[in-house]
Tab-separated table of C-alpha atoms in Angstrom:
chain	number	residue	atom	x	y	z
A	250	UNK	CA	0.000	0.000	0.000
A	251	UNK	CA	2.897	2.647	1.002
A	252	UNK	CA	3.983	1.677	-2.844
A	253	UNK	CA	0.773	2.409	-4.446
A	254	UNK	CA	0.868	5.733	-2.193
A	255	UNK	CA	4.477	6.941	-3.584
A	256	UNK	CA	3.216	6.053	-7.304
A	257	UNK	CA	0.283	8.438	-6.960
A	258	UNK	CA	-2.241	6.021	-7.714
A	259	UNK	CA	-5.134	7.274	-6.022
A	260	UNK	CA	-4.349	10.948	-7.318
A	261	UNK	CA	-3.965	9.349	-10.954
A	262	UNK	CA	-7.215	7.709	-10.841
A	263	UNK	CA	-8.942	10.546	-8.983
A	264	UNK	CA	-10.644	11.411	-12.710
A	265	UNK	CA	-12.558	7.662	-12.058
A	266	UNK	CA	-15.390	8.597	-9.890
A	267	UNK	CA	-18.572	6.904	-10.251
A	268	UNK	CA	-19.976	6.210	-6.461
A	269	UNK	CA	-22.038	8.802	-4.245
A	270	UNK	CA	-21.056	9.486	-0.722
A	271	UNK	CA	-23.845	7.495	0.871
A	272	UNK	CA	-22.995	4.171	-1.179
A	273	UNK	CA	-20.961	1.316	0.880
A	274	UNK	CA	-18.030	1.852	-0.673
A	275	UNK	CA	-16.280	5.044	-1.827
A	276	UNK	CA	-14.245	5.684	-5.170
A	277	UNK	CA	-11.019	5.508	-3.009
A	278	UNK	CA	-12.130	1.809	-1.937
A	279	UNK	CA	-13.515	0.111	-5.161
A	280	UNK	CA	-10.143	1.929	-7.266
A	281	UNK	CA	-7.309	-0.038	-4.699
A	282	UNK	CA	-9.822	-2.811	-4.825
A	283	UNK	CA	-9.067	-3.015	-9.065
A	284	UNK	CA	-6.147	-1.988	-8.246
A	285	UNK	CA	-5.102	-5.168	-5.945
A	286	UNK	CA	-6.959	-7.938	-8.149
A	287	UNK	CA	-4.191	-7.062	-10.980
A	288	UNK	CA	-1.519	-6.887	-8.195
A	289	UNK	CA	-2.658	-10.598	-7.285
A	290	UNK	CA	-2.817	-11.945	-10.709
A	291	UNK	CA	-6.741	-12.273	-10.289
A	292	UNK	CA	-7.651	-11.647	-14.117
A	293	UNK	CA	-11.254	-11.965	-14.085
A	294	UNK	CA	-13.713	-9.411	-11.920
A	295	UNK	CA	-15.898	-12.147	-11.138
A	296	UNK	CA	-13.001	-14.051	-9.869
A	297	UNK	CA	-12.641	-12.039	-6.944
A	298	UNK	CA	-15.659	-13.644	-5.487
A	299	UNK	CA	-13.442	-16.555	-4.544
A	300	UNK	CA	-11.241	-14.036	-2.619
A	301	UNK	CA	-11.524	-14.222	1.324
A	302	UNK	CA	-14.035	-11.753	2.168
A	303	UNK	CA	-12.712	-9.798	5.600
A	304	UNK	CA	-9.102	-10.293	4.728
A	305	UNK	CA	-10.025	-8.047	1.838
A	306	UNK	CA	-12.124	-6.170	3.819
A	307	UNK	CA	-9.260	-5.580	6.249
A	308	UNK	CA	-6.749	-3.664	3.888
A	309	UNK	CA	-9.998	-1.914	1.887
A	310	UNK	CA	-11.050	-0.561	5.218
A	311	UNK	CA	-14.333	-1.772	5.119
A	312	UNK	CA	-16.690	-4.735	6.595
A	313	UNK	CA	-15.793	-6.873	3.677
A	314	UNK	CA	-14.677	-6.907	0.262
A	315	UNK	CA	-17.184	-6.301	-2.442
A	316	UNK	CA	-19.286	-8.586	-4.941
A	317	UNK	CA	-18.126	-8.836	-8.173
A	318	UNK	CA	-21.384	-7.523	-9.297
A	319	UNK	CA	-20.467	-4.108	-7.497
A	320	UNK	CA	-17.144	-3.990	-9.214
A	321	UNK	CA	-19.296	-4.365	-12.887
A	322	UNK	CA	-21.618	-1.954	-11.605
A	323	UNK	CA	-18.704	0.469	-11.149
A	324	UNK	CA	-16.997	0.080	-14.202
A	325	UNK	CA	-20.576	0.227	-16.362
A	326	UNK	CA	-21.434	3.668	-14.456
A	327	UNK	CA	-17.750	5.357	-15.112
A	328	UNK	CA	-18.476	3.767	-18.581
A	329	UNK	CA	-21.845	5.674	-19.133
A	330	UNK	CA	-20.166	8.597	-17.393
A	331	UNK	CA	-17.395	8.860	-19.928
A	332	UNK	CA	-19.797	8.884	-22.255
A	333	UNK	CA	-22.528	11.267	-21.358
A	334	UNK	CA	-20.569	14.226	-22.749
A	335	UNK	CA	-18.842	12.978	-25.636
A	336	UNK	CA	-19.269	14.647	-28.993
A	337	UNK	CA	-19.239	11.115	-31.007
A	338	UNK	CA	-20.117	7.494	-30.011
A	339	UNK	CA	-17.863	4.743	-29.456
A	340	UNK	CA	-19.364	2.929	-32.359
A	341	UNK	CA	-18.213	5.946	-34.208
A	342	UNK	CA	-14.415	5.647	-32.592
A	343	UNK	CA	-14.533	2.087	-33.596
A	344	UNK	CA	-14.425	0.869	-29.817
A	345	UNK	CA	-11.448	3.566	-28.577
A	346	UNK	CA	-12.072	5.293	-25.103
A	347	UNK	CA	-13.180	9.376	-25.579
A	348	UNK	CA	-9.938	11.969	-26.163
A	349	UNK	CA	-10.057	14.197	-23.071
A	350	UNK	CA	-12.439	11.512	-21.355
A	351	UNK	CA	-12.439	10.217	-17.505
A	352	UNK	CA	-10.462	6.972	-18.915
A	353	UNK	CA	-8.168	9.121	-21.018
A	354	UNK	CA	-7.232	11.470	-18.119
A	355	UNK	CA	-6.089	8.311	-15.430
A	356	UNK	CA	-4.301	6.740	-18.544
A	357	UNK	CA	-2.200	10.166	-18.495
A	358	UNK	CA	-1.921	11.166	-15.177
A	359	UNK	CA	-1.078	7.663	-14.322
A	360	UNK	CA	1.690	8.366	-16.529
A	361	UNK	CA	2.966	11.046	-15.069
A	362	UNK	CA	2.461	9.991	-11.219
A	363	UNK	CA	4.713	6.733	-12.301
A	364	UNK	CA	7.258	8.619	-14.044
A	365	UNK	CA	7.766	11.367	-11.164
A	366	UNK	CA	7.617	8.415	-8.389
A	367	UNK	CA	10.963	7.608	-10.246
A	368	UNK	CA	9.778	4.023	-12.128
A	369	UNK	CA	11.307	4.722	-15.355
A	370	UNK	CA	14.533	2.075	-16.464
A	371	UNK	CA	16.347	4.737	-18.507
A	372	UNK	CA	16.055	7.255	-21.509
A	373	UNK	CA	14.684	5.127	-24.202
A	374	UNK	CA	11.406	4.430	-24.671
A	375	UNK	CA	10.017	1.292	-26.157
A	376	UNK	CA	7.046	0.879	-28.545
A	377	UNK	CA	5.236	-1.904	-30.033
A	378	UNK	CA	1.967	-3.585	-30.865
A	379	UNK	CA	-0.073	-6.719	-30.245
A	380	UNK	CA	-2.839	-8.168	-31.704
A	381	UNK	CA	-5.660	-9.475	-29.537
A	382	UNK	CA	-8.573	-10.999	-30.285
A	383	UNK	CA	-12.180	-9.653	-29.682
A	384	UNK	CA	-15.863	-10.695	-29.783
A	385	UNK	CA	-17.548	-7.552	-29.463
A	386	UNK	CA	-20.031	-6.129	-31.799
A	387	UNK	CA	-17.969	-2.798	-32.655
A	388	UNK	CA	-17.731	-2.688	-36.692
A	389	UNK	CA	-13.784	-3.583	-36.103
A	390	UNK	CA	-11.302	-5.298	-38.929
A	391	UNK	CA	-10.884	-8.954	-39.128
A	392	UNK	CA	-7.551	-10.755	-38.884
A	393	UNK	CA	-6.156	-14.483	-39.327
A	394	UNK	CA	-5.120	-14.758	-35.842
A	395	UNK	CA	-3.608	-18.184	-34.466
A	396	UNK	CA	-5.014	-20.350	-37.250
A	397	UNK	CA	-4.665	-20.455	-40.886
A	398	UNK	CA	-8.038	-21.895	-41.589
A	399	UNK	CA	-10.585	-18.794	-39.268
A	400	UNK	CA	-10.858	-15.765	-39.114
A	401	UNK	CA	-11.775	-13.925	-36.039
A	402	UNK	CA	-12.312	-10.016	-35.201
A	403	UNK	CA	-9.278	-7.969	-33.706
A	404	UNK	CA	-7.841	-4.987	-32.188
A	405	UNK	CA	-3.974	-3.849	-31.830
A	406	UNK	CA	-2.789	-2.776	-28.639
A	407	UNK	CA	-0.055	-0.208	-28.884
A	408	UNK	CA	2.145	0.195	-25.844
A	409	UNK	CA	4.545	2.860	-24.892
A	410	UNK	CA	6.671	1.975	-22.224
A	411	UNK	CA	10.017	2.900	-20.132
A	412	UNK	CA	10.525	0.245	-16.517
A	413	UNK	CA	7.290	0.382	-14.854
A	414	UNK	CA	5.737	3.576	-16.512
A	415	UNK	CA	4.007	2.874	-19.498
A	416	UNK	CA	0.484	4.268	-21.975
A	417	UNK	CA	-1.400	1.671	-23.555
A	418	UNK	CA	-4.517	1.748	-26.004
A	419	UNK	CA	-6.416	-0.342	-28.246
A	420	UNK	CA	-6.848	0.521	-31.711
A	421	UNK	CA	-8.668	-0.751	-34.856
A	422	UNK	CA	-6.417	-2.709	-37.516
A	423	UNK	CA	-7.621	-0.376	-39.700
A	424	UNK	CA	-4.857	2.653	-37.772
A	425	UNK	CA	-1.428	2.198	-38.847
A	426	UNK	CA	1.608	1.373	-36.704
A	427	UNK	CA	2.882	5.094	-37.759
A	428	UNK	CA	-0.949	6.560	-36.714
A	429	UNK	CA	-0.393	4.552	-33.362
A	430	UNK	CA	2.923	5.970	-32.514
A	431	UNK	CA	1.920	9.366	-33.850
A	432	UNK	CA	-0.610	9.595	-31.392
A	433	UNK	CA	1.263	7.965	-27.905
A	434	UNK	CA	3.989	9.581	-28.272
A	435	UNK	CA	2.394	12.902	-29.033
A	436	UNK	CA	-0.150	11.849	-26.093
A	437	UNK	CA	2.675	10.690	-23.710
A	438	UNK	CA	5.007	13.960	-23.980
A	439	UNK	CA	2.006	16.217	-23.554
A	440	UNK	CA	1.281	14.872	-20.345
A	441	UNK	CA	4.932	14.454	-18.706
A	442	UNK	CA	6.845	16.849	-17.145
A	443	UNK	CA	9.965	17.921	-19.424
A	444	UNK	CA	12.410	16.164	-17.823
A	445	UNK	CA	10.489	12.963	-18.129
A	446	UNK	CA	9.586	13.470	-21.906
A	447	UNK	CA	10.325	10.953	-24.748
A	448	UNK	CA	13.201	11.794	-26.548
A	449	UNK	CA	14.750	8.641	-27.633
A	450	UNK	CA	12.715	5.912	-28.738
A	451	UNK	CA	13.262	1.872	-29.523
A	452	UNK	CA	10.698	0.529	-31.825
A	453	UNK	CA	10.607	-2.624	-34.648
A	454	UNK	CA	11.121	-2.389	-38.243
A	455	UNK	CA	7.036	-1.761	-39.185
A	456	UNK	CA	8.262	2.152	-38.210
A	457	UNK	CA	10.543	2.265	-40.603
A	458	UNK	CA	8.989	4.818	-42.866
A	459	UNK	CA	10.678	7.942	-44.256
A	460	UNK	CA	7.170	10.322	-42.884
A	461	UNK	CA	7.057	8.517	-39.760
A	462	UNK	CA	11.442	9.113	-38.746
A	463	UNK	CA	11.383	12.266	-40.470
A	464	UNK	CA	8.336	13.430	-37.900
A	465	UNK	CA	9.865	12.302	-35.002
A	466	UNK	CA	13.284	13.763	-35.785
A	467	UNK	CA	12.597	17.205	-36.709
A	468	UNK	CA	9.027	18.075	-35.466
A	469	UNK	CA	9.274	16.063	-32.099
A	470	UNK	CA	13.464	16.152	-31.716
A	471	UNK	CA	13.037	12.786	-30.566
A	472	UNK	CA	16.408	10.266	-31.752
A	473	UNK	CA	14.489	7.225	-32.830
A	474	UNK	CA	16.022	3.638	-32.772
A	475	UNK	CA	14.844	0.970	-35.012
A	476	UNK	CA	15.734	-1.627	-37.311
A	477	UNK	CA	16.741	-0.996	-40.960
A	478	UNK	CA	14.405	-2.276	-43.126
A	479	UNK	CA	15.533	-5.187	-45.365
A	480	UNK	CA	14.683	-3.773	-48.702
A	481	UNK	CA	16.502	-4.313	-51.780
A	482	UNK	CA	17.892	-1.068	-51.717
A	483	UNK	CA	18.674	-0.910	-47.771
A	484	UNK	CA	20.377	-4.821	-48.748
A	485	UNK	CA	22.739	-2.834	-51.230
A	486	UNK	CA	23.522	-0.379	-48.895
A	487	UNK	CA	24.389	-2.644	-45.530
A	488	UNK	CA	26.520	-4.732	-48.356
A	489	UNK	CA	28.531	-2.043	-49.482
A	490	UNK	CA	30.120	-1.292	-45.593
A	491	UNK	CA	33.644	-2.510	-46.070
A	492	UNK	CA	34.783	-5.075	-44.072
A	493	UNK	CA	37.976	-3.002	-42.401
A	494	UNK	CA	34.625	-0.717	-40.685
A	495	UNK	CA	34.281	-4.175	-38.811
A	496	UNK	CA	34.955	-4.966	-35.367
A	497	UNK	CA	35.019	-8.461	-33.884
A	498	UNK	CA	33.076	-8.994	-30.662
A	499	UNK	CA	34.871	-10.938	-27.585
A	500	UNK	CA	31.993	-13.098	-27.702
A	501	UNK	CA	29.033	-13.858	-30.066
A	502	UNK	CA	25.833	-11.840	-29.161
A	503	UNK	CA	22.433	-13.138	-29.636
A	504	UNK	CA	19.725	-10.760	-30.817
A	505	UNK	CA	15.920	-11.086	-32.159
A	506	UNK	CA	13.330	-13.128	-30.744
A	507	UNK	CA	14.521	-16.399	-28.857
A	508	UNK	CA	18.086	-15.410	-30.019
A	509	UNK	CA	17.629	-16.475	-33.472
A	510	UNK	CA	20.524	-13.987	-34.540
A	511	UNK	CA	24.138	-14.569	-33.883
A	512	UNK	CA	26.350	-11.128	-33.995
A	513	UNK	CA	29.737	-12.053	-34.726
A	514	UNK	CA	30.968	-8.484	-35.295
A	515	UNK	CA	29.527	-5.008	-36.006
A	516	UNK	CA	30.615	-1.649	-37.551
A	517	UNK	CA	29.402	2.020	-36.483
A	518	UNK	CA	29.213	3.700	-39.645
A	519	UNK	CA	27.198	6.220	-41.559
A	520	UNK	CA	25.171	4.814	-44.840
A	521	UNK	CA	23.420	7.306	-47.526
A	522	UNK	CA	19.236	6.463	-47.883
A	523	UNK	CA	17.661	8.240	-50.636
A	524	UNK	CA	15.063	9.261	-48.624
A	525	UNK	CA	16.520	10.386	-45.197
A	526	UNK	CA	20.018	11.183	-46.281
A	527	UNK	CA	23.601	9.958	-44.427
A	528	UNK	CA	22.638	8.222	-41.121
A	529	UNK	CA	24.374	6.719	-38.611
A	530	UNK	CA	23.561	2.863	-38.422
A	531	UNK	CA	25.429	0.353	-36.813
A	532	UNK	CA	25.560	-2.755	-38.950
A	533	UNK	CA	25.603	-6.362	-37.087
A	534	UNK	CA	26.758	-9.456	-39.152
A	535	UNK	CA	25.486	-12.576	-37.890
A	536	UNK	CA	27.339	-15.931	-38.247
A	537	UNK	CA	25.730	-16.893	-41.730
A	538	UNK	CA	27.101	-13.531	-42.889
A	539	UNK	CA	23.487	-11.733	-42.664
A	540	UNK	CA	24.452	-7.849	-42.276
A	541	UNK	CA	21.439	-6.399	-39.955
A	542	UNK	CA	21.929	-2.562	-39.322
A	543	UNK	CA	20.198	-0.409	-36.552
A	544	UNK	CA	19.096	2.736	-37.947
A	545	UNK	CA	19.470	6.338	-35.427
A	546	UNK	CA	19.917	9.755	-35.255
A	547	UNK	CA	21.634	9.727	-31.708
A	548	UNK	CA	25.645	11.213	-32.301
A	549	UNK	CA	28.568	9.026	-31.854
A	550	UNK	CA	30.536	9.594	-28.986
A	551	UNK	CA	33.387	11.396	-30.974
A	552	UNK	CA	30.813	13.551	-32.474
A	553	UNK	CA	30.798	15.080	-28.658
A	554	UNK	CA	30.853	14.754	-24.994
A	555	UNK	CA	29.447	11.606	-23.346
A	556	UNK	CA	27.239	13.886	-21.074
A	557	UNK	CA	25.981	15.157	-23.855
A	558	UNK	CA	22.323	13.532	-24.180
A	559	UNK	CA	22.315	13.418	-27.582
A	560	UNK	CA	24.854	10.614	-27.783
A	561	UNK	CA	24.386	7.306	-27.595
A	562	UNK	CA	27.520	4.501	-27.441
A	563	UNK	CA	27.664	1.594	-30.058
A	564	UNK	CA	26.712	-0.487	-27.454
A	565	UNK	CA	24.016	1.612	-26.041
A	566	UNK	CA	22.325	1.404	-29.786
A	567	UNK	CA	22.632	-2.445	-29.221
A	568	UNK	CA	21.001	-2.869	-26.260
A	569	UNK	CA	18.234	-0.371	-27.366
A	570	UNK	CA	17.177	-2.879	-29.497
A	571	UNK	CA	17.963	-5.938	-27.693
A	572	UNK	CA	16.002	-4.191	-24.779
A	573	UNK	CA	12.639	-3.797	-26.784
A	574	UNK	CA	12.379	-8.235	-26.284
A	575	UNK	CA	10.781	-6.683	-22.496
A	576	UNK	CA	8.046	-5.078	-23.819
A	577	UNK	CA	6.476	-8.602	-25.998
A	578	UNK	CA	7.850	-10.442	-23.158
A	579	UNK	CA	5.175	-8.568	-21.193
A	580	UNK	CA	2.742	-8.866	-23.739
A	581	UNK	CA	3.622	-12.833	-23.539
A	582	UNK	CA	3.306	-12.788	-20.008
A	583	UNK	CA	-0.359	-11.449	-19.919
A	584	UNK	CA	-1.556	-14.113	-22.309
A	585	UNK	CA	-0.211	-17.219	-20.573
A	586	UNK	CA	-0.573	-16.163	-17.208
A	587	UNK	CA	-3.639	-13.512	-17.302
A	588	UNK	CA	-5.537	-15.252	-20.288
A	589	UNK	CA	-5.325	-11.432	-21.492
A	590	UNK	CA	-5.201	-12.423	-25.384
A	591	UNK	CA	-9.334	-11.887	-25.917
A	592	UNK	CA	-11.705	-9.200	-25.093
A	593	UNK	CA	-15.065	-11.254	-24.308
A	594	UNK	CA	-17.524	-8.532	-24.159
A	595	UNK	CA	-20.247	-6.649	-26.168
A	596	UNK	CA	-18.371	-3.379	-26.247
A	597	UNK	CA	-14.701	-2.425	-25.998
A	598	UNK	CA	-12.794	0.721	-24.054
């Protein structure tokens, strides 16, 4: 509880009110009660009807815990709530919660409360997507999804994320990965305090698109980090770095998912892309001779001072990218221990 108090989670959520005074259980109550069932790796609301009921009554201050039914109760009201005022319908938003909404304010000040309580791992910030399934009656895209042979209904969650802090939200297949990222990063650096703001930032090769790293270089002055896509002419271009610009490593490094990439050596160089100009990119070759390169803006260390935050070390660039395995490790981690990888209900925020 004294954790939950230094991440600001009761101010963050204070936007979530949906009980009057004279109800059983105030805002403050039913919130840490949500709160604790994801602490506890209850996944389910209905679940927490097989929860002791004083022991939970004992930390929520109260007689006894509530009744699931209470808990959906809450969540419908802050639903309606949210709604009341909006100037278009979820079924026109394709399922996404309301811009400037009750949901949308906690997603942000929870944000910022977990940033300022000091939760962040570092200066780079992580983004990627995940598909998950869902059985709602919104007018969303369809996707193959797990099986070749059915095809099922599904949105993309799009995370931003840096340690513990991180902005989540779940879009229709029909927004881009570059619409996605627009939008939480844009989101995310509106609502953080300066010092706190993205300005370096990890993501996969589906960002690789001149609009998309031009944006966030000049318009946001955020360094991203990403692979190099493998086309043809990108190919050429990693092919072309003579082998002299290589350096052995002491020991092979594995990259990629499950380590499917074997990094023999590596060379910090600059390549020319017809569309974004000279570049830094540091370009791995694995042991069957694949060249993979890591595209950024960041400067090399001899470009200036190390406390310069604009720089970034070869092997900072590295682990950028070998970093970004967390954030579908987390994703991987909801769906085999939370059962988190389907949204079973008639409408979706």
């Amino acid at each position: 509880l004294n954790a939950l108090d230094q991440s600001g989670c009761q101010k963050a959520l204070a936007s979530l009110g949906v009980k009057e005074a004279s109800e059983r259980y105030a805002d403050e109550q039913l919130r840490l009660c949500l709160v604790l069932l994801l602490a506890w790796g209850v996944s389910r609301i209905s679940h927490i009807n097989d929860q002791p009921v004083k022991a939970w009554g004992v930390v929520l201050d109260a007689a006894r815990r509530p009744d699931a039914d209470t808990l959906d109760q809450c969540l419908n009201r802050l639903i309606e709530l949210d709604e009341s005022d909006g100037p278009s319908s979820v079924t026109e938003r394709l399922g996404q919660i309301r811009p400037g909404g009750r949901i949308d304010t906690a997603l942000q000040e929870s944000l910022r409360c977990w940033a300022e309580a000091g939760l962040m791992e570092g200066e780079v910030w992580y983004f990627d997507d995940h598909v998950v399934e869902y059985t709602g009656q919104a007018g969303l895209s369809k996707t193959k999804h797990g099986t070749k042979n059915i095809s099922v209904k599904a949105v993309n969650r799009y995370t931003l994320s840096n340690g513990l802090c991180s902005l989540s939200e779940y879009f229709p297949l029909s927004v881009s990965y570059a619409q996605a990222l627009r939008h939480l990063v844009s989101k995310a650096n509106r609502c953080l305090p300066p010092a706190y703001c993205v300005r370096k930032l990890s993501f996969d090769r589906a960002g690789w698109d001149a609009a998309l790293l031009t944006w966030l270089q000049e318009e946001q002055a955020i360094m991203p980090i990403t692979w190099v896509k493998r086309t043809s002419t990108n190919i050429k271009l990693l092919a072309q770095v003579p082998d002299d610009a290589f350096v052995d490593l002491d020991q092979e490094a594995l990259l990629g998912k499950e380590g499917q990439h074997h990094v023999l050596r590596l060379a910090d160089t600059t390549l020319s892309f017809p569309s974004l100009g000279t570049q830094r990119v540091v370009v791995l070759e694995t042991q069957a001779r694949k060249r993979i390169g890591i595209y950024s803006t960041a400067l090399h260390p001899r470009e200036a001072s190390l406390h310069d935050q604009r720089v970034i070390t070869t092997t900072g660039l590295v682990d950028a990218m070998r970093f970004k395995q967390r954030i579908e490790n987390g994703f991987k981690v909801e769906v085999n221990e939370m059962d988190s990888d389907a949204i079973p209900t008639h409408r979706t925020y």
